N, C-alpha and C. Protein backbone atom coordinates (compact mmCIF):
# COMPACT_ATOMS: atom_id res chain seq x y z
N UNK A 1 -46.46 29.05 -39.49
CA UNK A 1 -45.08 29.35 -39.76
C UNK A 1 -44.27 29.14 -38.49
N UNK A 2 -42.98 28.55 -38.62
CA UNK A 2 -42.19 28.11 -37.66
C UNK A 2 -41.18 29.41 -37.12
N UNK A 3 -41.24 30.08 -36.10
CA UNK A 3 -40.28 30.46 -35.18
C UNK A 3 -38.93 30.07 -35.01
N UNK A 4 -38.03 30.75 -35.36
CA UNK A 4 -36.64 30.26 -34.84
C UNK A 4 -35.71 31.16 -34.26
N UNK A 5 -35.44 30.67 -33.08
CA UNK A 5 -34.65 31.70 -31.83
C UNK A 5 -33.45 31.31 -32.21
N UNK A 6 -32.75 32.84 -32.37
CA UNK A 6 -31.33 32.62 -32.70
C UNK A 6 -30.45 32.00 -31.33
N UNK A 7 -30.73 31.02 -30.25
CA UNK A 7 -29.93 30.68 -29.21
C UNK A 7 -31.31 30.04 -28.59
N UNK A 8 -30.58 29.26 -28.17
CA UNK A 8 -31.61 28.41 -26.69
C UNK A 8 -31.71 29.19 -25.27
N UNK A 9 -33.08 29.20 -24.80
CA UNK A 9 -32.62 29.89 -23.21
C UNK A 9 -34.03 30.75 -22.84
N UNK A 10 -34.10 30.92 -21.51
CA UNK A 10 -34.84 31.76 -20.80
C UNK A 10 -35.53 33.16 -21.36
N UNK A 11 -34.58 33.51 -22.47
CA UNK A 11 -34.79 34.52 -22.91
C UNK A 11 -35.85 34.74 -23.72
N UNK A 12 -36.28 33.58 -23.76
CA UNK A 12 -37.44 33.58 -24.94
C UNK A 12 -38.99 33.14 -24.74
N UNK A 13 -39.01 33.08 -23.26
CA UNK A 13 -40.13 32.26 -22.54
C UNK A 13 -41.25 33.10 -22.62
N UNK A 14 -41.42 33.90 -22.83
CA UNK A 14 -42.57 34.95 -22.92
C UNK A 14 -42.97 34.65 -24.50
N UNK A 15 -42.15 35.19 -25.14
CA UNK A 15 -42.26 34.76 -26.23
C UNK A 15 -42.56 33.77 -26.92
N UNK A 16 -42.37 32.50 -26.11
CA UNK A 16 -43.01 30.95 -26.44
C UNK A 16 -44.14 30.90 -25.85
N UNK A 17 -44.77 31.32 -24.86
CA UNK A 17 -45.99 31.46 -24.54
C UNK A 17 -46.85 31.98 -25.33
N UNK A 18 -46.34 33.33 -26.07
CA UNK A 18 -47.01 33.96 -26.65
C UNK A 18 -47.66 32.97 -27.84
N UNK A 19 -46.93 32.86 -28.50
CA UNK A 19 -47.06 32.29 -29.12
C UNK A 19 -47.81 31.01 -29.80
N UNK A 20 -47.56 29.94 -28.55
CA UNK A 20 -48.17 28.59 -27.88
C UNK A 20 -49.57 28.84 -28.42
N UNK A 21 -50.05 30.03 -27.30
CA UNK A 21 -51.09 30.31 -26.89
C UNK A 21 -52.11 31.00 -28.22
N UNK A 22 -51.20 31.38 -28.92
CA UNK A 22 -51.82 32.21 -30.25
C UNK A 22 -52.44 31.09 -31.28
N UNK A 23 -51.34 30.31 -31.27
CA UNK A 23 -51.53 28.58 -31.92
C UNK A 23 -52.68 27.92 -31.57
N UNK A 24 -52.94 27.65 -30.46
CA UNK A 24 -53.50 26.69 -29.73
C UNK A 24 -54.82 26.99 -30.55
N UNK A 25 -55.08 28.72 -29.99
CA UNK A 25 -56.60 29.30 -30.04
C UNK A 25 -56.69 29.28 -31.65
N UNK A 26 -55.85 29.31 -32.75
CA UNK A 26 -55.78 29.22 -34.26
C UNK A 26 -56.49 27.57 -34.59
N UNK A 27 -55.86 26.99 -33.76
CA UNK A 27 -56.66 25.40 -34.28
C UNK A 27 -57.29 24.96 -33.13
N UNK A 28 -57.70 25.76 -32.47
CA UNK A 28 -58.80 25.24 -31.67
C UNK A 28 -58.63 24.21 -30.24
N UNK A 29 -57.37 24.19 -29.99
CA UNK A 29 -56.52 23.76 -28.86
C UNK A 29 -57.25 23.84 -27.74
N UNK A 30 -57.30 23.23 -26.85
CA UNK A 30 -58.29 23.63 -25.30
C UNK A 30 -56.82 23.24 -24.59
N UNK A 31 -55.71 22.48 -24.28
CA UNK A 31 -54.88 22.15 -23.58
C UNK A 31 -53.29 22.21 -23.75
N UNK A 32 -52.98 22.88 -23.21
CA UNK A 32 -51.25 23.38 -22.92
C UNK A 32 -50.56 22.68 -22.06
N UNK A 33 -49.75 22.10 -22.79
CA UNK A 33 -49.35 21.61 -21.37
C UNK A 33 -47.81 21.86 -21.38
N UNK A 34 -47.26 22.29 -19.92
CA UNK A 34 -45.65 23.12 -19.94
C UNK A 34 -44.77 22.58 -19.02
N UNK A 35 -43.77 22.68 -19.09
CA UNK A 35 -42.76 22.10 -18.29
C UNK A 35 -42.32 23.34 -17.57
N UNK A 36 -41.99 23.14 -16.37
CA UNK A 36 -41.77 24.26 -15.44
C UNK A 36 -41.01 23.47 -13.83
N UNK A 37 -39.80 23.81 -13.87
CA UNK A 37 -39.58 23.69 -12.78
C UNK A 37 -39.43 24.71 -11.53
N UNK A 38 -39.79 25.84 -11.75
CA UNK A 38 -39.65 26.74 -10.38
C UNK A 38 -41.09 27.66 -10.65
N UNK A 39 -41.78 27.32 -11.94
CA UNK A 39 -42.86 27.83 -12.16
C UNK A 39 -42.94 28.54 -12.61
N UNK A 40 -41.60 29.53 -13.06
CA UNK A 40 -41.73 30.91 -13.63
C UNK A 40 -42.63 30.46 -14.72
N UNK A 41 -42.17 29.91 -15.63
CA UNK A 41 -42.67 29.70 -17.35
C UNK A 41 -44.22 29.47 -17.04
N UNK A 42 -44.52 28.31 -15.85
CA UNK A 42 -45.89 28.33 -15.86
C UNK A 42 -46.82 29.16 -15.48
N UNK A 43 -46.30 30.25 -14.25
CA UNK A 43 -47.56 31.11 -13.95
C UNK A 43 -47.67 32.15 -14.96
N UNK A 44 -46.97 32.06 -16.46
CA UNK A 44 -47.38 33.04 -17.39
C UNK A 44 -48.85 32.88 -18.30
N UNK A 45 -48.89 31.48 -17.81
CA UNK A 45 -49.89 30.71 -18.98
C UNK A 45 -51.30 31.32 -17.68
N UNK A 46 -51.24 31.34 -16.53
CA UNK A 46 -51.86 31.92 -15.73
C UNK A 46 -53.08 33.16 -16.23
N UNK A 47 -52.67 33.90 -17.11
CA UNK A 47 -53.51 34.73 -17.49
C UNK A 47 -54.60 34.59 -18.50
N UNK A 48 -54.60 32.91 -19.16
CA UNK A 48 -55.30 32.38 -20.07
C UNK A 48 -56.11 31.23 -19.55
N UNK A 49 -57.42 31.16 -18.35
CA UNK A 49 -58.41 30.87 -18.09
C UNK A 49 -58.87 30.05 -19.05
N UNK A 50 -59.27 30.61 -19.78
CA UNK A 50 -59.79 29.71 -21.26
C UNK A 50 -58.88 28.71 -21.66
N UNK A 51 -57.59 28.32 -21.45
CA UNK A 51 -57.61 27.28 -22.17
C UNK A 51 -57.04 25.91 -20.62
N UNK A 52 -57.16 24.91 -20.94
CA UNK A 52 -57.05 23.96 -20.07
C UNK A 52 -55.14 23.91 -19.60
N UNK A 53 -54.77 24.07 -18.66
CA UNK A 53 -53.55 24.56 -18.65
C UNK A 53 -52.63 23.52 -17.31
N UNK A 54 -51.74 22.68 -17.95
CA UNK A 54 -51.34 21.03 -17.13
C UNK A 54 -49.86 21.86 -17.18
N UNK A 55 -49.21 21.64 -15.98
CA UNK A 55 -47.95 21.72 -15.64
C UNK A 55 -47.15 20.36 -15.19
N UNK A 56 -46.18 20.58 -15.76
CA UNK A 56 -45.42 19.46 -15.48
C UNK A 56 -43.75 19.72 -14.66
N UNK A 57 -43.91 18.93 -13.15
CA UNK A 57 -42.74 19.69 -12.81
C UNK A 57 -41.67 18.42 -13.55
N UNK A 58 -40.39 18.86 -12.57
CA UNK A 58 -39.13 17.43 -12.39
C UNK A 58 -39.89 16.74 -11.12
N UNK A 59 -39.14 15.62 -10.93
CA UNK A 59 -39.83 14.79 -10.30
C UNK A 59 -39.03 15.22 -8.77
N UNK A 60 -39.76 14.39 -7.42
CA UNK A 60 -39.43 14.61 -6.86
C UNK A 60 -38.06 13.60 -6.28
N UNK A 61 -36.88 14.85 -5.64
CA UNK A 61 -35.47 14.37 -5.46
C UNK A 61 -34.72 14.38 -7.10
N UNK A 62 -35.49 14.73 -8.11
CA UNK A 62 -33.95 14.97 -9.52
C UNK A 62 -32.74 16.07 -8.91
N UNK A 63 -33.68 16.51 -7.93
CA UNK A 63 -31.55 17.64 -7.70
C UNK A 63 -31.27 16.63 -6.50
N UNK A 64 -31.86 16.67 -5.76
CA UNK A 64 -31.45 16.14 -4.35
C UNK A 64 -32.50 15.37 -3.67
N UNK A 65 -32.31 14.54 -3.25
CA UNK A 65 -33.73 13.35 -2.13
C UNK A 65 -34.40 13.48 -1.90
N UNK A 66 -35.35 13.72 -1.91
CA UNK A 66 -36.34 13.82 -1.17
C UNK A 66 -37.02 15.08 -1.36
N UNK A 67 -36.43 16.39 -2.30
CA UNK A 67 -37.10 17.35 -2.10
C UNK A 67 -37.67 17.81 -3.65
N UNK A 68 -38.57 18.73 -3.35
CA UNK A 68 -39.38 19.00 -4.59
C UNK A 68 -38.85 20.49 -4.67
N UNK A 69 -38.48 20.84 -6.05
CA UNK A 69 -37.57 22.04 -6.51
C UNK A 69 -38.85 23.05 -7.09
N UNK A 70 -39.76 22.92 -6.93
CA UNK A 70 -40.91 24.07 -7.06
C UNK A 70 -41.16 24.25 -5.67
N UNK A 71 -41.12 25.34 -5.07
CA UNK A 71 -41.55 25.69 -3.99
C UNK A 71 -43.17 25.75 -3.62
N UNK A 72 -43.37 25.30 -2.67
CA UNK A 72 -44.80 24.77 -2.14
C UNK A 72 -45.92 26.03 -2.52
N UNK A 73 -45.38 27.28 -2.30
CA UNK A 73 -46.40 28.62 -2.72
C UNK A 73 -46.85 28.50 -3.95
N UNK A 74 -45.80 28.85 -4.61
CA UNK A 74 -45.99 28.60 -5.80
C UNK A 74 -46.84 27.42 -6.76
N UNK A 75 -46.54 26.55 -6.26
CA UNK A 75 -47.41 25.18 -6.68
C UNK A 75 -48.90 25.45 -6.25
N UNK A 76 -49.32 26.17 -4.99
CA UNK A 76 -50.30 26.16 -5.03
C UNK A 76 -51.12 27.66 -5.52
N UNK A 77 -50.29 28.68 -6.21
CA UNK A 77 -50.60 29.57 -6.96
C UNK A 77 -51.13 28.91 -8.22
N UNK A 78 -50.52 28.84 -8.83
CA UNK A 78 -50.82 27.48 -9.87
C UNK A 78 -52.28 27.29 -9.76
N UNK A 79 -52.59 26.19 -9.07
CA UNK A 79 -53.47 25.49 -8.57
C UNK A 79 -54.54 26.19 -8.65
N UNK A 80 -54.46 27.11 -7.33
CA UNK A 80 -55.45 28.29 -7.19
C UNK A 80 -55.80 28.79 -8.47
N UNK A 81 -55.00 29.07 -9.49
CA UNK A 81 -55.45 29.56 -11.08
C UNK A 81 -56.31 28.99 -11.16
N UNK A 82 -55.98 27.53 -11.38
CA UNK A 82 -56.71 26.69 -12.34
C UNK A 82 -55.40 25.81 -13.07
N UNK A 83 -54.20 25.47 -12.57
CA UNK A 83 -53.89 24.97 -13.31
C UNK A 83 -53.64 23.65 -12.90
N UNK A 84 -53.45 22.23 -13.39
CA UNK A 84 -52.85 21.31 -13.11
C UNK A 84 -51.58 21.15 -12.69
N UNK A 85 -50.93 20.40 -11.92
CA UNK A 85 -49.30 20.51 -11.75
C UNK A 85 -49.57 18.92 -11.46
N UNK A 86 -48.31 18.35 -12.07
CA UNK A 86 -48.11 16.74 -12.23
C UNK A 86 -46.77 16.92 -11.75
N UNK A 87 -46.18 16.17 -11.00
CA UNK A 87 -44.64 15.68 -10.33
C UNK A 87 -44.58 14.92 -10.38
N UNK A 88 -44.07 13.77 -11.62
CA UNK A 88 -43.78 12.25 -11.27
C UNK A 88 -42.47 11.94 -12.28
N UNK A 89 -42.09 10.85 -12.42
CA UNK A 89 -41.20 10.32 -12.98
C UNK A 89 -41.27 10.72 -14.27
N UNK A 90 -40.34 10.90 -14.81
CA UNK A 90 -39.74 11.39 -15.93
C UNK A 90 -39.92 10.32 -16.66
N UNK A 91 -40.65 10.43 -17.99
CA UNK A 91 -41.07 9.63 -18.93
C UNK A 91 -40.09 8.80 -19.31
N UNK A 92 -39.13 9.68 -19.69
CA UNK A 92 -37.32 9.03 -20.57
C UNK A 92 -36.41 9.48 -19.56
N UNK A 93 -37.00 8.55 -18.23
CA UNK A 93 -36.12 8.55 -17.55
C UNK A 93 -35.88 7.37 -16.32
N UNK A 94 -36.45 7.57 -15.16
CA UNK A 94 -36.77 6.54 -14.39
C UNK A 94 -35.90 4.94 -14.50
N UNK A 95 -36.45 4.25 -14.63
CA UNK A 95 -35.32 2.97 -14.07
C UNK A 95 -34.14 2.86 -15.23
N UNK A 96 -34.04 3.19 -16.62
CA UNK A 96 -33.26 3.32 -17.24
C UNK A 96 -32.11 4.49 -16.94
N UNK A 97 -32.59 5.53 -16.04
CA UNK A 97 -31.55 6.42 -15.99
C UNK A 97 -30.70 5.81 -14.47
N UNK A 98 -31.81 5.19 -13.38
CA UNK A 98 -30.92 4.98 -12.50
C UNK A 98 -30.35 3.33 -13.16
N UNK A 99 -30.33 2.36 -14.16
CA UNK A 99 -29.01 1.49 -14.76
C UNK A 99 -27.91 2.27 -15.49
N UNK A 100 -27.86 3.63 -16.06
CA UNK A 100 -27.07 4.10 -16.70
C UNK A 100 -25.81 4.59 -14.82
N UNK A 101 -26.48 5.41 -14.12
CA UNK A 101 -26.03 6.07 -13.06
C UNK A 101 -25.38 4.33 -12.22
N UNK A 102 -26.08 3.34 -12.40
CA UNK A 102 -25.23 2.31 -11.55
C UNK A 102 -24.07 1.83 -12.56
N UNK A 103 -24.70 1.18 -13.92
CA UNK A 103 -23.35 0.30 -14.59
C UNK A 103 -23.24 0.86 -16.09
N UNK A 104 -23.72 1.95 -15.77
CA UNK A 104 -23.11 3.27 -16.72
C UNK A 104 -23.09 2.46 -18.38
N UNK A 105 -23.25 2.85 -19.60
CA UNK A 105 -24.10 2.25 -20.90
C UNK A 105 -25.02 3.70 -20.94
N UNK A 106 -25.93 2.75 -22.30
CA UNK A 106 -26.89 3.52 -22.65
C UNK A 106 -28.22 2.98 -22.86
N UNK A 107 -28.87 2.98 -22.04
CA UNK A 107 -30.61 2.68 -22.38
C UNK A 107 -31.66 2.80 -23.25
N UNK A 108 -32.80 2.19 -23.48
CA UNK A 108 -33.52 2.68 -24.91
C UNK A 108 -34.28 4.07 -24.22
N UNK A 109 -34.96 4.32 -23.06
CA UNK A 109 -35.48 5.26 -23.61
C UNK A 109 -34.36 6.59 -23.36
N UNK A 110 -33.64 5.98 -22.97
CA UNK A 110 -32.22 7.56 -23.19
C UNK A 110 -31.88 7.48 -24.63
N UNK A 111 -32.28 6.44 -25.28
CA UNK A 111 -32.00 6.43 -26.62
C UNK A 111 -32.68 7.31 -27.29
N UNK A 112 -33.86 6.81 -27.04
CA UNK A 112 -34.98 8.09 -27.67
C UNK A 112 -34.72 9.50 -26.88
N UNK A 113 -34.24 9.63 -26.08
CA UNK A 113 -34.28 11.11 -25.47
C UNK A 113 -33.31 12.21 -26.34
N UNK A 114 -32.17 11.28 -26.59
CA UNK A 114 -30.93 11.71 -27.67
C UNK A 114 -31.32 12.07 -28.93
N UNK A 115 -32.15 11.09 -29.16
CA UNK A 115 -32.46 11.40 -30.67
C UNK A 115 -33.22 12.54 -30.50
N UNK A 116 -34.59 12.48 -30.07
CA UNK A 116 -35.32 13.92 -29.79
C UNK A 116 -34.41 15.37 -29.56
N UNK A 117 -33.30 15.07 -28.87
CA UNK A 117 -32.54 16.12 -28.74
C UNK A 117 -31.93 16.71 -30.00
N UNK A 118 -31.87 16.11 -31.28
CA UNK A 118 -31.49 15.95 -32.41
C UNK A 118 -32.02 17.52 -32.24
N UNK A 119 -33.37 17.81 -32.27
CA UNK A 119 -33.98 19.04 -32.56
C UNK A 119 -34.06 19.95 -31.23
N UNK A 120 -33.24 19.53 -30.35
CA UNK A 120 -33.00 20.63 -29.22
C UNK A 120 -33.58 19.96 -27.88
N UNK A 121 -32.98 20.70 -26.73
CA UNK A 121 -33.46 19.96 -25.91
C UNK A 121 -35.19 20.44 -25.10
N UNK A 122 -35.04 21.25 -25.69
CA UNK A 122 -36.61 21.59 -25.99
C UNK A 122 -37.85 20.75 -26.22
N UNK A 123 -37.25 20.20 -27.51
CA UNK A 123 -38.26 19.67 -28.23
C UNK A 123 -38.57 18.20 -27.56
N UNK A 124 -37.66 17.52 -26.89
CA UNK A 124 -37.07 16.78 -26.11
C UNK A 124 -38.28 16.46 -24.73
N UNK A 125 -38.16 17.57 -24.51
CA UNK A 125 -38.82 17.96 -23.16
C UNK A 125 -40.09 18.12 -23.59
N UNK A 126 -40.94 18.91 -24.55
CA UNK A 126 -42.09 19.13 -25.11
C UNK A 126 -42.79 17.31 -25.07
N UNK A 127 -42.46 17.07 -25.95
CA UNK A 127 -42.56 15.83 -26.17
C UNK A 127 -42.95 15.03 -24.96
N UNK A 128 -42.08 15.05 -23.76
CA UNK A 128 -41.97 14.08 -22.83
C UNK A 128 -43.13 14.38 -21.95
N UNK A 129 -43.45 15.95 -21.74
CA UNK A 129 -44.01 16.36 -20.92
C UNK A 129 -45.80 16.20 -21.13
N UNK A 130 -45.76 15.80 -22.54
CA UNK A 130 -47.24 15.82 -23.16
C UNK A 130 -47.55 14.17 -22.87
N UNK A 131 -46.29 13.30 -23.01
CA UNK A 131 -46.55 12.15 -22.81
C UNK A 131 -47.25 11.76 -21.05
N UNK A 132 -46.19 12.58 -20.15
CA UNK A 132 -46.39 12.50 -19.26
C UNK A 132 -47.94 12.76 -18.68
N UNK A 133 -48.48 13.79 -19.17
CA UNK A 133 -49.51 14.12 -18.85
C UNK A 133 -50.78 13.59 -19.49
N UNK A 134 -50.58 12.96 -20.37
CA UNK A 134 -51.70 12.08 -20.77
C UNK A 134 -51.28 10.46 -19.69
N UNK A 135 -50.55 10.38 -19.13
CA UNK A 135 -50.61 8.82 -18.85
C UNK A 135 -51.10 8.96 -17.45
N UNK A 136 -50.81 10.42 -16.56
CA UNK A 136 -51.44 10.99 -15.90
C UNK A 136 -53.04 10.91 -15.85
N UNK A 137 -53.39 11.12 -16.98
CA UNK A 137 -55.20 11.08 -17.17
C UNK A 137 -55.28 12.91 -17.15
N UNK A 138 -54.48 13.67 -17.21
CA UNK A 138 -54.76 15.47 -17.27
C UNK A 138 -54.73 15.82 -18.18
N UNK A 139 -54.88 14.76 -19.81
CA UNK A 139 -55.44 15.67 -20.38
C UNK A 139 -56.14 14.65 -21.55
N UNK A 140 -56.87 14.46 -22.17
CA UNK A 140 -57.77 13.72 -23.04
C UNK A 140 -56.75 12.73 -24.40
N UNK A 141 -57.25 11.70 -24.23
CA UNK A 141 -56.61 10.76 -25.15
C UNK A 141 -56.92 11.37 -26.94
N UNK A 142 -56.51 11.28 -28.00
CA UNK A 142 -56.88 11.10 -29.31
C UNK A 142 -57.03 12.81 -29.64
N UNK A 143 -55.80 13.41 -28.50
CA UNK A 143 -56.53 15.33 -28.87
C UNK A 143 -54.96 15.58 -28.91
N UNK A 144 -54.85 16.59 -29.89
CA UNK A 144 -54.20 17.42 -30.42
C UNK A 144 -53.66 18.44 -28.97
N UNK A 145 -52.36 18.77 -28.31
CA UNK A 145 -52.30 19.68 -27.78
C UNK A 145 -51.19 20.28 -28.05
N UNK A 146 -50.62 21.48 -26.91
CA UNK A 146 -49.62 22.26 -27.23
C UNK A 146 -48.81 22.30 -25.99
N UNK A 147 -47.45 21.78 -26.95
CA UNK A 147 -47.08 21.28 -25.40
C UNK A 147 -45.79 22.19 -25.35
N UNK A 148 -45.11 22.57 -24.25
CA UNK A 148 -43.62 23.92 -24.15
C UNK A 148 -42.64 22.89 -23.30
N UNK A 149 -40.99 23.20 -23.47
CA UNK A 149 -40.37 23.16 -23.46
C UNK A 149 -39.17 24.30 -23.10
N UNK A 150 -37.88 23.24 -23.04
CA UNK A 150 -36.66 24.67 -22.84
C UNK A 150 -35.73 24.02 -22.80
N UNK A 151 -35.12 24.54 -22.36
CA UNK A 151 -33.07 24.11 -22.67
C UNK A 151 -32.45 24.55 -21.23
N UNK A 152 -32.80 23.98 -20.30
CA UNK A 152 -32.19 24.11 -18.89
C UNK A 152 -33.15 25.19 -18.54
N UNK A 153 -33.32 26.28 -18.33
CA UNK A 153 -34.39 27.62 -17.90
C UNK A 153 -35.42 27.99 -18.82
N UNK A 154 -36.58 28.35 -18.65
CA UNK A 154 -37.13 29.16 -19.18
C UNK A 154 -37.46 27.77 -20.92
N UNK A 155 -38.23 28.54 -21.34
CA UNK A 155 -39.11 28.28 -22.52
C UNK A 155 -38.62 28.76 -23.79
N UNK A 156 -38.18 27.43 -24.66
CA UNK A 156 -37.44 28.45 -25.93
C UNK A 156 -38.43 27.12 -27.36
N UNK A 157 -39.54 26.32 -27.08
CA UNK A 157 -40.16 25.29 -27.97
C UNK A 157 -41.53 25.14 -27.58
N UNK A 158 -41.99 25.23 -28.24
CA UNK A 158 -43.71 24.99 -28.34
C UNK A 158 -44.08 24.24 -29.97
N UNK A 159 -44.66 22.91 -29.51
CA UNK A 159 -45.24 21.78 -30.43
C UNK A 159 -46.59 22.05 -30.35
N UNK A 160 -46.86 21.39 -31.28
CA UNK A 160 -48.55 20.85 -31.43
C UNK A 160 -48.27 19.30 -31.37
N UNK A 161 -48.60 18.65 -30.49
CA UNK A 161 -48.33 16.78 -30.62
C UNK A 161 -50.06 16.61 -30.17
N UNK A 162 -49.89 15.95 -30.76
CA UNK A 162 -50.48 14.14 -30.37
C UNK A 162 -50.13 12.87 -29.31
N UNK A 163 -49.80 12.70 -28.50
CA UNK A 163 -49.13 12.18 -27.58
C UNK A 163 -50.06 11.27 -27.69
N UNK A 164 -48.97 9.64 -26.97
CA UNK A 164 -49.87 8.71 -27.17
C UNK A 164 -49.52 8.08 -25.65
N UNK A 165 -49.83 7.44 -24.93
CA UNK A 165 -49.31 6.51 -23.34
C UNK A 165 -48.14 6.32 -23.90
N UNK A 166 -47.23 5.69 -22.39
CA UNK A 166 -46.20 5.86 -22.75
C UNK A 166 -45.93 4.25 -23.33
N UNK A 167 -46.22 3.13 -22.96
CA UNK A 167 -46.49 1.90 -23.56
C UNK A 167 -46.75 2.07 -24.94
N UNK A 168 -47.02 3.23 -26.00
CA UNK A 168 -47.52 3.11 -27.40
C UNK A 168 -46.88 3.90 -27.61
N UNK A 169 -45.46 4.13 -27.11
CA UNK A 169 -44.84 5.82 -27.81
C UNK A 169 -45.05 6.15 -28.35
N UNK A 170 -44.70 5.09 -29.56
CA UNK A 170 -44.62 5.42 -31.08
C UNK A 170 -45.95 5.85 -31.40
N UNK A 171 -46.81 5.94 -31.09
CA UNK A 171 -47.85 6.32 -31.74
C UNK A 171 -48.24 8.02 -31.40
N UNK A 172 -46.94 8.41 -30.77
CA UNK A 172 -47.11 9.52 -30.73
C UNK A 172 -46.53 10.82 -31.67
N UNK A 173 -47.37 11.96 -32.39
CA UNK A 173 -47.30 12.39 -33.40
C UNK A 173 -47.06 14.24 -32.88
N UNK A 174 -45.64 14.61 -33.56
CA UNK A 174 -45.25 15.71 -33.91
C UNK A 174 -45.69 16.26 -34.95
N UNK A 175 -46.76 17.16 -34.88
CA UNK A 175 -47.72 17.54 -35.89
C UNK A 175 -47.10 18.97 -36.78
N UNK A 176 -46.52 19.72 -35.59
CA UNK A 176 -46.23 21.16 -35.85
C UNK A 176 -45.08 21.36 -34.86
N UNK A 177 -44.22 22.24 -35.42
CA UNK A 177 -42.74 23.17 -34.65
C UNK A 177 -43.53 24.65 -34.74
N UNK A 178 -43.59 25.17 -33.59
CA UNK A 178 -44.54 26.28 -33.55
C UNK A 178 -43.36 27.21 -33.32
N UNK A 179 -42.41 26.92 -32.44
CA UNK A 179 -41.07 27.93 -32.68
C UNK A 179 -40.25 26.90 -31.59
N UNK A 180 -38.58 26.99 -31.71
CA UNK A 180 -37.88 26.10 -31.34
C UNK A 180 -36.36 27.39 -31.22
N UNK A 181 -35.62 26.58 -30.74
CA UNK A 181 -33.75 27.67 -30.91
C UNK A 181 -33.32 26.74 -32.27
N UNK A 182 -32.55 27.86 -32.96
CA UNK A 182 -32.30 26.93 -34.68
C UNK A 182 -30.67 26.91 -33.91
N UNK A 183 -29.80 27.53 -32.78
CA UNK A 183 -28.67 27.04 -32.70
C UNK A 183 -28.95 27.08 -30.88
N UNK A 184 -28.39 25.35 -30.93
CA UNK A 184 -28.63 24.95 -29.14
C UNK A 184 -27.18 23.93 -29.10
């Protein structure tokens, strides 16, 4: 049964964990994988050992040049868990976002990013972040995982996908809305 947060936001990040995590272990899930940029959302997944647990930050320089917006402790708290942390280019983003930022238009994979946003920017991010981490090699090709999301802070979407490389998008499959914001 699908979850729906009356608003998008931070407020609900515990609660999407909870949740995620309740899912995962219901169908047999071994891998989570979360979007986190300052880590809060991720060191919650911290207390679940048992399942295989991939973080995904922003890349490095999306606020500013050169610097990485998870602080270095933290990243290696993480770590120390057991968890993965990936920092690279943004799936639906990268050389299409810097032609939009030079001669301004719209790109295909900002195309697809829009549309995904259709269902929040959550779901958006879920999506991207599962892609990301399979092209990575952190988490197993042809497997079912559970991937989190949010809407600027904090965790308000948790999927079950299928993710496919990013060369085969399309072959990547939204299986389940495990809970999402119904107004964003």
């Amino acid at each position: 049964m699908t979850t729906y947060w009356n608003s998008a936001g931070k407020a609900h990040t515990a609660a999407t964990v909870k949740l995620a995590v309740e899912r995962a272990r219901e169908l047999g899930i071994k891998h989570i994988v979360v979007a986190s940029v300052t880590g809060y959302a991720a060191e919650m997944l911290l207390k679940y050992p048992d399942l295989e647990r991939i973080c995904v930050t922003h890349q490095a320089g999306f606020s500013r040049p050169g610097e990485m917006e998870m602080p270095a402790e933290v990243r290696r708290r993480l770590e120390e868990g057991g968890m993965k942390v990936l920092t690279t280019t943004h799936l639906m983003a990268g050389l299409d976002r810097a032609l939009r930022l030079k001669f301004q238009g719209l790109y295909p994979s900002e195309i697809v990013a829009n549309t995904l946003r259709l269902f929040g920017q959550g779901t958006k991010v879920a999506v991207e972040v599962a892609g990301m981490a399979l092209d990575a090699g952190l988490i197993p090709y042809g497997v079912d995982v559970v991937s989190l999301g949010g809407s600027s802070e904090g965790l308000d979407t948790a999927l079950v996908v299928r993710p496919a490389h990013s060369q085969h998008f399309w072959e990547t499959k939204v299986k389940e809305i495990i809970c999402k914001p119904r107004e964003f």
